Short mmCIF file of C-alpha atoms in Angstrom, two decimals:
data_model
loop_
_atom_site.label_atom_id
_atom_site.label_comp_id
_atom_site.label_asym_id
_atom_site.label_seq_id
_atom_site.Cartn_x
_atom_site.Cartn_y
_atom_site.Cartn_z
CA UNK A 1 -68.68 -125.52 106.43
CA UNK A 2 -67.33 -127.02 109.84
CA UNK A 3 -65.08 -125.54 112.14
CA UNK A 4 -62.30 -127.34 111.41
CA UNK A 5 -62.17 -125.73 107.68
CA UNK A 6 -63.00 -122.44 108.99
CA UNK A 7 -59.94 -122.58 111.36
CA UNK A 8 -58.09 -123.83 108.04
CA UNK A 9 -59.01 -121.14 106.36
CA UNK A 10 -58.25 -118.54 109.20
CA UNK A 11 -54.68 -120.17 110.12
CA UNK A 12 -53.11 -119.07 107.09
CA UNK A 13 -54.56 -121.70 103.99
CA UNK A 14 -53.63 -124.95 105.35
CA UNK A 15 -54.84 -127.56 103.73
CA UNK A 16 -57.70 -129.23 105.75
CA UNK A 17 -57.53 -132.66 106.84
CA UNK A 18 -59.93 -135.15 105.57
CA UNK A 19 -62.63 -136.64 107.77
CA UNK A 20 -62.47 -139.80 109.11
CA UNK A 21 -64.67 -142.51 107.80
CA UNK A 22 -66.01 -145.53 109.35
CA UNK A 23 -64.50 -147.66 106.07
CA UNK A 24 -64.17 -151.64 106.64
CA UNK A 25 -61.41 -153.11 106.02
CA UNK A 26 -61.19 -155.15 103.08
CA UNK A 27 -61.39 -158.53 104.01
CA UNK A 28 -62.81 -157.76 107.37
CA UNK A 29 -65.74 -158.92 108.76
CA UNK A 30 -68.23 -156.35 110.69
CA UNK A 31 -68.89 -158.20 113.68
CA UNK A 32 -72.87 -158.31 114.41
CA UNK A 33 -74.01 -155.66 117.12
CA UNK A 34 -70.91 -154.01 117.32
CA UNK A 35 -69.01 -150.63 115.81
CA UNK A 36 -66.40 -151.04 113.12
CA UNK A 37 -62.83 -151.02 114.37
CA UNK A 38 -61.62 -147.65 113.31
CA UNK A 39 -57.91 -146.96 112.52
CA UNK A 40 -56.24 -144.55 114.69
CA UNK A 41 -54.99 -141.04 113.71
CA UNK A 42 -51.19 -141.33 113.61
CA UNK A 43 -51.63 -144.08 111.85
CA UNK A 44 -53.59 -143.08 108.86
CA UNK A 45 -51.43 -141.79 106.19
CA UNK A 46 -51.32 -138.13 105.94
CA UNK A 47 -51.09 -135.85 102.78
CA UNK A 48 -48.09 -133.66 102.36
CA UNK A 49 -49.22 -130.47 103.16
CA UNK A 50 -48.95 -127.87 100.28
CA UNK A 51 -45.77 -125.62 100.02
CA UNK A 52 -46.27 -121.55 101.33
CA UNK A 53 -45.60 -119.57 98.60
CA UNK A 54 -42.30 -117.73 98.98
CA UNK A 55 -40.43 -115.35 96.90
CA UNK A 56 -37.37 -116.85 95.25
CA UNK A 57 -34.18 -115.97 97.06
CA UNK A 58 -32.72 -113.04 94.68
CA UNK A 59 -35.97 -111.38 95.06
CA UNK A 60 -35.71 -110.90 98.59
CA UNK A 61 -34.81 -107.58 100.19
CA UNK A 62 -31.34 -107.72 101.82
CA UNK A 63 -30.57 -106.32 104.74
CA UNK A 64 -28.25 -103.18 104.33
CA UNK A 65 -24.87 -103.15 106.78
CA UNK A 66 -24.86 -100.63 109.37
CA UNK A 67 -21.97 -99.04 111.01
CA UNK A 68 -18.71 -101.11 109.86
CA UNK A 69 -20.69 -104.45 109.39
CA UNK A 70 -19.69 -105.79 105.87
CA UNK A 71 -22.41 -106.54 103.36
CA UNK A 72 -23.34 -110.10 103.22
CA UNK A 73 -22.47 -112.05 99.97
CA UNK A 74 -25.97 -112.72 97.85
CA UNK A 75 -26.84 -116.44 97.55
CA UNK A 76 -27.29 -116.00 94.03
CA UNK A 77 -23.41 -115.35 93.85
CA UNK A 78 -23.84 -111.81 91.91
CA UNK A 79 -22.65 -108.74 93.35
CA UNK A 80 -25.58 -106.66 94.93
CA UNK A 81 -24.49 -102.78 95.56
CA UNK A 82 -25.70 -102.06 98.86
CA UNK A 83 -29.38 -100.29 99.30
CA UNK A 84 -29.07 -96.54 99.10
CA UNK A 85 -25.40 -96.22 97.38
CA UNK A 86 -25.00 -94.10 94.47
CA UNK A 87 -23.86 -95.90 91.30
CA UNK A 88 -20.04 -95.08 90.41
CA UNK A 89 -19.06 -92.49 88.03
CA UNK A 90 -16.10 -93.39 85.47
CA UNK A 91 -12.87 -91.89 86.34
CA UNK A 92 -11.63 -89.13 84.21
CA UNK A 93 -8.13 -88.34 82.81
CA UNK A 94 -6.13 -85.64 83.35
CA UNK A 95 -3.99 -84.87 80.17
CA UNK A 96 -0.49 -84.14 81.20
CA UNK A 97 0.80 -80.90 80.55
CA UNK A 98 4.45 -81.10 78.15
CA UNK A 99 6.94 -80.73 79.34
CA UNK A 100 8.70 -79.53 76.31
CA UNK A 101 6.31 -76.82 76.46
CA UNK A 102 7.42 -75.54 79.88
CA UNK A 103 10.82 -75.51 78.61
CA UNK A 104 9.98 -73.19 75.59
CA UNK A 105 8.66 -70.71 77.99
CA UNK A 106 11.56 -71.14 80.61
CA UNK A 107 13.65 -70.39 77.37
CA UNK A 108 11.96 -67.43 75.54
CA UNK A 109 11.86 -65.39 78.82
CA UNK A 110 15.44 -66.43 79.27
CA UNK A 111 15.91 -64.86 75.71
CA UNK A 112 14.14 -61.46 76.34
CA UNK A 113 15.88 -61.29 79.47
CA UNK A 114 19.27 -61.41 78.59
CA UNK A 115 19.14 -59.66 75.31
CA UNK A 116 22.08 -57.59 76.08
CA UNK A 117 24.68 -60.72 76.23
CA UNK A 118 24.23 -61.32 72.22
CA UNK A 119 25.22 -65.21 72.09
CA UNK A 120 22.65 -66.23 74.99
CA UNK A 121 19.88 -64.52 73.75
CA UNK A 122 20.58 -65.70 70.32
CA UNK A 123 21.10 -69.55 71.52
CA UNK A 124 18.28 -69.46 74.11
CA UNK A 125 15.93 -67.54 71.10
CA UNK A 126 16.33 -70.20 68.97
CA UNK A 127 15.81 -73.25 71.36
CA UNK A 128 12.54 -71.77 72.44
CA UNK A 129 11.48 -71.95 68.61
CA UNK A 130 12.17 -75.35 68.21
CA UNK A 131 11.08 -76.55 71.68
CA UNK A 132 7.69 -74.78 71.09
CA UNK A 133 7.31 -75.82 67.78
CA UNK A 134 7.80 -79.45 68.94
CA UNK A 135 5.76 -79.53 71.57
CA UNK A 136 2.49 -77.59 69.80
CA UNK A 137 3.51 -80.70 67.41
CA UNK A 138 2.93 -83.40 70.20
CA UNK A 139 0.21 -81.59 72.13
CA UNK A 140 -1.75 -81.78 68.79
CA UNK A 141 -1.36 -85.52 68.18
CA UNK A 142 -1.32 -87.08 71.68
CA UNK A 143 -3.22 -86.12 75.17
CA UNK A 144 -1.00 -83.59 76.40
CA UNK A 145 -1.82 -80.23 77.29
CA UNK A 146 0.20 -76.37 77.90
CA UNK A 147 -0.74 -75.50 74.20
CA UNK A 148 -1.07 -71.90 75.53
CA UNK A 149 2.87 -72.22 76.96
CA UNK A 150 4.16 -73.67 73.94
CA UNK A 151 2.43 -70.51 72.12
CA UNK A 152 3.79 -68.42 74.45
CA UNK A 153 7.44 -70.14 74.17
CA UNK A 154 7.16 -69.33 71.00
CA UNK A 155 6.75 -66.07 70.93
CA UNK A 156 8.98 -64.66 73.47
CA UNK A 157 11.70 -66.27 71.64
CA UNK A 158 11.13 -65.38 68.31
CA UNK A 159 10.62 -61.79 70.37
CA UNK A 160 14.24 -62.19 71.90
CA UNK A 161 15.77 -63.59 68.96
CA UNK A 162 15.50 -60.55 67.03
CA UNK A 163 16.33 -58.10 69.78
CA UNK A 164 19.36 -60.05 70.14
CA UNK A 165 20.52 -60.24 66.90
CA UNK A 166 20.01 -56.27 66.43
CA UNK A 167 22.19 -56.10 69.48
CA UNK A 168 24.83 -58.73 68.21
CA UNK A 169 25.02 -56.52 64.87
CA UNK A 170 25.58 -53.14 66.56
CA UNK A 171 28.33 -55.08 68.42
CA UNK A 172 29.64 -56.14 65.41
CA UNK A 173 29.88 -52.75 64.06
CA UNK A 174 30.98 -51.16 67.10
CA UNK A 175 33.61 -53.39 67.48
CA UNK A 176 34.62 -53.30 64.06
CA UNK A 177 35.06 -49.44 64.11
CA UNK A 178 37.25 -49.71 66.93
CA UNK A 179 39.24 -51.97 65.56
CA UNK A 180 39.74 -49.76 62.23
CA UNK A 181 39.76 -46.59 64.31
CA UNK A 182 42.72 -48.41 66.32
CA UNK A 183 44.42 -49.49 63.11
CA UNK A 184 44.59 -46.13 61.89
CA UNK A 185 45.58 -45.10 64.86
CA UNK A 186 49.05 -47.70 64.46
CA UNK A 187 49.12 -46.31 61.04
CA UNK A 188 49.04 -42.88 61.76
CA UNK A 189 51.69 -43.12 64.47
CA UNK A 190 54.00 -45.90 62.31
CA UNK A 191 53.56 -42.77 59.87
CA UNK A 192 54.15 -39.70 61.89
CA UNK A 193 57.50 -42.20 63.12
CA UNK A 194 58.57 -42.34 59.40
CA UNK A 195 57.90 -38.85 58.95
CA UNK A 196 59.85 -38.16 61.81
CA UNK A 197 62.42 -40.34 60.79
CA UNK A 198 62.17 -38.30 56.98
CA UNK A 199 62.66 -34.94 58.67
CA UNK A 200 65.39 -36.53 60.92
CA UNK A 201 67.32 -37.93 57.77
CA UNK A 202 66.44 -34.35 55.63
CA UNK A 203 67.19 -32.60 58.59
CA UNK A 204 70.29 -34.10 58.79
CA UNK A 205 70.59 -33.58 55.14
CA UNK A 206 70.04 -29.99 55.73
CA UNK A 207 72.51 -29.77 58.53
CA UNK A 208 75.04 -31.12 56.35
CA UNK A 209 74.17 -28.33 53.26
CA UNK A 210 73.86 -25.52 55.86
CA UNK A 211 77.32 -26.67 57.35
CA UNK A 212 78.82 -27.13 53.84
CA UNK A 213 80.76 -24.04 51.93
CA UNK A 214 81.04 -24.68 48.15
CA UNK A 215 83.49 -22.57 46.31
CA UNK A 216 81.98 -21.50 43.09
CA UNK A 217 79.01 -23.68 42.20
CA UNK A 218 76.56 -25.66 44.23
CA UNK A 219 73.12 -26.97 45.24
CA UNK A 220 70.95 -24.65 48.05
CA UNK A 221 67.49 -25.09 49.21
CA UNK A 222 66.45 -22.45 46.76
CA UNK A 223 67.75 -23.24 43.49
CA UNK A 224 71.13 -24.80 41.80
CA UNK A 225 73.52 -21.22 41.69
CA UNK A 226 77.20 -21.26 40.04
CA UNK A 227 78.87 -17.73 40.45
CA UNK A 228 80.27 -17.22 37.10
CA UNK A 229 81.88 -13.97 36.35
CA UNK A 230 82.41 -10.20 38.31
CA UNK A 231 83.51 -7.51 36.44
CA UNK A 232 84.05 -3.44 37.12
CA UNK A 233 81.26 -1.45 35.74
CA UNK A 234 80.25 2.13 35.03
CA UNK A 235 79.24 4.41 37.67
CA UNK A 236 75.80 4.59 39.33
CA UNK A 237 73.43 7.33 39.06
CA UNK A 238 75.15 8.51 42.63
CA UNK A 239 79.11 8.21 41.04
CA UNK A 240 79.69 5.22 42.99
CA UNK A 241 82.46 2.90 41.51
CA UNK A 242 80.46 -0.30 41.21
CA UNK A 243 81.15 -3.99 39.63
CA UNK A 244 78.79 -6.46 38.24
CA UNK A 245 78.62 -9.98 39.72
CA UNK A 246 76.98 -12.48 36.93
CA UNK A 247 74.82 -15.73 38.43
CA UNK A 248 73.93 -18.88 36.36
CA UNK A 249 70.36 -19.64 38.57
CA UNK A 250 68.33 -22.93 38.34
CA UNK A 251 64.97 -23.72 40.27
CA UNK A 252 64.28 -26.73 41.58
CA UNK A 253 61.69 -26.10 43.58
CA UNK A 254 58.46 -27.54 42.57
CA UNK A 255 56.82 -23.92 42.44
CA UNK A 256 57.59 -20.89 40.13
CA UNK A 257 60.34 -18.87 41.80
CA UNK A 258 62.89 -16.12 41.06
CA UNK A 259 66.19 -15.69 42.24
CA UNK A 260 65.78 -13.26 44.41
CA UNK A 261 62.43 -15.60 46.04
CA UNK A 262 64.80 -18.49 46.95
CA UNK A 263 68.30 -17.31 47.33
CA UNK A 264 69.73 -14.23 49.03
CA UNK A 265 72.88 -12.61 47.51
CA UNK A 266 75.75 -10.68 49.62
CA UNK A 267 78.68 -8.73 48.29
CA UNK A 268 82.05 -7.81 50.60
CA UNK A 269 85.20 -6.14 50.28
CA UNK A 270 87.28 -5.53 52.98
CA UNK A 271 85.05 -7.24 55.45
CA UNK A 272 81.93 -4.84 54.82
CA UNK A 273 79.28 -5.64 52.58
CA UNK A 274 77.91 -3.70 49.74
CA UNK A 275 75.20 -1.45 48.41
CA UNK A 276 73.24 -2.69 45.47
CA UNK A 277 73.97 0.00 42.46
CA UNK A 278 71.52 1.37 40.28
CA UNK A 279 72.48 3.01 36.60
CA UNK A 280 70.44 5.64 35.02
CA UNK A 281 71.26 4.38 31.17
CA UNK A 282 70.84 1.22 29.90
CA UNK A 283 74.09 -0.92 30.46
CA UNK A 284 75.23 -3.67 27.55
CA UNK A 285 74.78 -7.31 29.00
CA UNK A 286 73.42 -6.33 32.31
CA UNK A 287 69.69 -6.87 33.22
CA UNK A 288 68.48 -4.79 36.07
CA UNK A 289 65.55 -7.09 36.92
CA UNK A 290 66.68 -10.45 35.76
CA UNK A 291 66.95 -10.96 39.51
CA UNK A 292 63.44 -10.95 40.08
CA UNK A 293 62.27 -12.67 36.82
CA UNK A 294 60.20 -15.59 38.21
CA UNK A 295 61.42 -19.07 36.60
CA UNK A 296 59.17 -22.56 36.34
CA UNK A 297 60.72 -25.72 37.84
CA UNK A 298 64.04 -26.89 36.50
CA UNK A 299 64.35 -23.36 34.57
CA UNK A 300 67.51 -21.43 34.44
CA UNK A 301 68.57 -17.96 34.04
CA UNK A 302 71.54 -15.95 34.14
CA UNK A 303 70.79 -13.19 36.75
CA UNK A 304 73.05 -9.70 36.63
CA UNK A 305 73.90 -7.57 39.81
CA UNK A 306 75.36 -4.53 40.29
CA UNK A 307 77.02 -3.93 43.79
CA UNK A 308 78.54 -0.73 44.71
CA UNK A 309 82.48 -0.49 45.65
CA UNK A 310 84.17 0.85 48.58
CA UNK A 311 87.68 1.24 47.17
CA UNK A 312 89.08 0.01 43.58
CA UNK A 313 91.88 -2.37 44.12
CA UNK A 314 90.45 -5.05 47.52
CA UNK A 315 89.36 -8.15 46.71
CA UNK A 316 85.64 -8.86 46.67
CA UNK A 317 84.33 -11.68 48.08
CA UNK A 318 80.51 -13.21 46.76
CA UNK A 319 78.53 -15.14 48.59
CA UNK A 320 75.20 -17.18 47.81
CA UNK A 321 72.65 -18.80 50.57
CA UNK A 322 69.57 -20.33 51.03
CA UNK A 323 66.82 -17.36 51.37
CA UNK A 324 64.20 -19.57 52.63
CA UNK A 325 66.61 -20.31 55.61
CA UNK A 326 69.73 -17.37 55.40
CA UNK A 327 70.68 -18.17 58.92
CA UNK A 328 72.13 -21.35 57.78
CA UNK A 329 75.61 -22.10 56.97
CA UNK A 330 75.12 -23.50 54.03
CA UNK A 331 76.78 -21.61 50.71
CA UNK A 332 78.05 -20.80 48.20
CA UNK A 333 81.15 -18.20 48.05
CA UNK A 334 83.70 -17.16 45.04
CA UNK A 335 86.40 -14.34 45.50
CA UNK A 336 87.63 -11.71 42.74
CA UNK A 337 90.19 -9.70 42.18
CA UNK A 338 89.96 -6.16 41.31
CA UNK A 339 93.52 -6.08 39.50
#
C-alpha cells in the first residue's frame, strides 16, 4: 500500500485517486527517443467523490432553547416537544355544584328557624322538599355535584315542616277557643242584659202589685186569695169574743205551698190588729189547720181563721199580702160589719 492510500485511509475514507498512467493517446504517435506526452492533472477528469454518510435530518438531535430563546421549528415540519419537558396531562373537570341544591339548604334552615311564624315555616318547609328533591333528580342524571346539600335540604325541611304545622294547629286551637270563650262571653253579657231587662220589667211588675190595693179578690206573689165571708163565732178557750174570717186560696207557685207559706193574713178593728183565737171543741165549718194544709200548683182551698175581738159592734177590716215579701204594698183588703 502507498502513502497516498494510507493518508486516504487516515483522512477520514476518501476515496483515493487513481494513479496516473503513461497511456498514448489514441491516434498518437510515440515519438522515437522521447517520453510520452502526459496529460496534466486538472485536466484529467476526476471521479465524484463518494457522499459522507449522514444521519437524515429528523434524526438529528436538536438543540434545546435556553433562557427565553424560542424552540426552532423542525425541518421535517412536525412538532418536536422540547428535550427534557414532561408530556401534558389531560385537563380534568370540575362538576359544578347545583345550585338548586344550595337553595334547599338556604330553605330548610330557614324553615327550622322560623318555626314559630306558622305560614313561613310551612311555605319555606315545603320549597326545600321540592327544591331538594329536584336537584338530587339532576345531580343524578347530569355532572353536577352538592348531593350531600340537597340531602340535607331535604331534611331540615321536612324537619321544619312538621314543627310548623304542630305550631300552626295549636294556633288554630288557641285561637279558636278564644274566639268561643269571647262569644260566650257576648252571650253571657247580651244575657245577663236581658235578664236584667226581665227583672227590670218583673220588677216593675212587682212595683205595680205591691203598689196596687184590691178590694176583695186578687192575684199576690203567693197565691190567687178572694176574702169571701167573716162571721161572729163562739168564744175561745180564754172567753174572748172572736169571728171567723173564711179565704178561697189558690197556689200558683210552681212548688207545693200552704197558705200560711205564701201569704200572711192580718185582722183590725179599730185600728189595732188581732189575736188569732183558738177553741177547745170542735167548731161546725171551721178548720183549725186548713191554714197550714200544703197545696200542689194551681190547687185551691178554702182556709178558716179565727181572730179574736176587741169590742162587738166596730167594723173589722181584713187584709191579705204577699208573705214572701210583706213589706210590700201590694194587697188585698175587705171590710165587715159587725151589725
Amino acid at each position: 500500500m502507498t502513502a497516498q492510500e494510507e493518508n486516504n485511509q487516515d483522512g477520514g475514507g476518501m476515496v483515493p485517486q487513481p494513479e496516473m498512467q503513461n497511456d498514448v493517446q489514441p491516434g498518437a504517435q510515440p515519438t522515437n527517443g522521447s517520453e510520452p506526452q502526459q496529460t496534466p492533472m486538472d485536466q484529467m477528469p476526476q471521479r465524484p467523490a463518494a457522499p459522507e454518510s449522514q444521519p437524515p435530518m429528523s434524526e438529528m438531535p436538536q438543540q434545546v432553547p435556553m433562557g427565553d430563546e424560542q424552540p426552532q421549528a423542525p425541518m421535517n415540519g412536525m412538532p418536536q416537544a422540547p428535550m427534557g419537558a414532561m408530556p401534558q396531562q389531560p385537563m380534568v373537570m370540575t362538576p359544578t355544584r347545583s345550585g338548586m341544591a344550595i337553595a334547599a339548604l338556604v330553605l330548610g334552615i330557614v324553615a327550622i328557624v322560623m318555626f314559630w311564624i306558622p305560614f313561613i315555616g310551612v311555605i319555606c318547609g315545603i320549597a326545600a322538599i321540592v327544591t331538594g328533591v329536584m336537584s338530587m333528580r339532576k345531580i343524578n342524571a347530569g355532572n353536577l355535584s352538592g348531593k350531600n346539600m340537597a340531602i340535607t335540604g331535604l331534611v331540615t325541611g321536612i324537619v321544619g315542616l312538621v314543627i310548623s304545622a304542630i305550631v300552626l294547629v295549636g294556633a288554630f286551637s288557641m285561637g279558636k277557643s278564644i274566639l268561643d270563650e269571647a262569644n260566650q262571653m257576648d252571650s253571657s253579657t247580651s244575657s245577663d242584659t236581658t235578664h236584667e231587662k226581665a227583672r227590670s220589667d218583673k220588677g216593675s211588675t212587682d212595683q205595680k202589685l205591691k203598689d196596687k190595693e184590691m178590694k176583695g179578690s186578687g192575684s199576690l206573689k203567693g197565691g190567687d186569695v178572694k176574702i169571701a165571708s167573716a162571721q161572729r163565732g163562739p168564744d175561745d178557750f180564754e172567753g174572748h169574743n172572736t169571728i171567723i174570717v173564711t179565704y178561697e186560696y189558690t197556689n200558683t207557685d210552681k212548688e207545693n205551698h200552704s197558705f200560711r207559706d205564701g201569704l200572711r193574713d192580718k185582722v183590725f178593728q179599730k185600728g189595732a190588729s188581732l189575736k188569732r183565737a183558738y177553741y177547745l171543741d170542735d167548731v161546725q165549718g171551721y178548720n183549725d189547720d186548713s191554714d197550714h194544709t200544703e197545696l200542689q200548683p194551681n190547687g185551691n182551698l178554702t182556709v178558716t181563721v179565727a181572730y179574736e175581738l176587741n169590742d162587738e159592734t166596730s167594723p173589722v177590716d181584713v187584709e191579705v199580702s204577699s208573705g214572701v215579701d210583706y213589706m210590700g204594698k201590694a194587697k188585698i183588703t175587705k171590710t165587715f160589719n159587725l151589725q
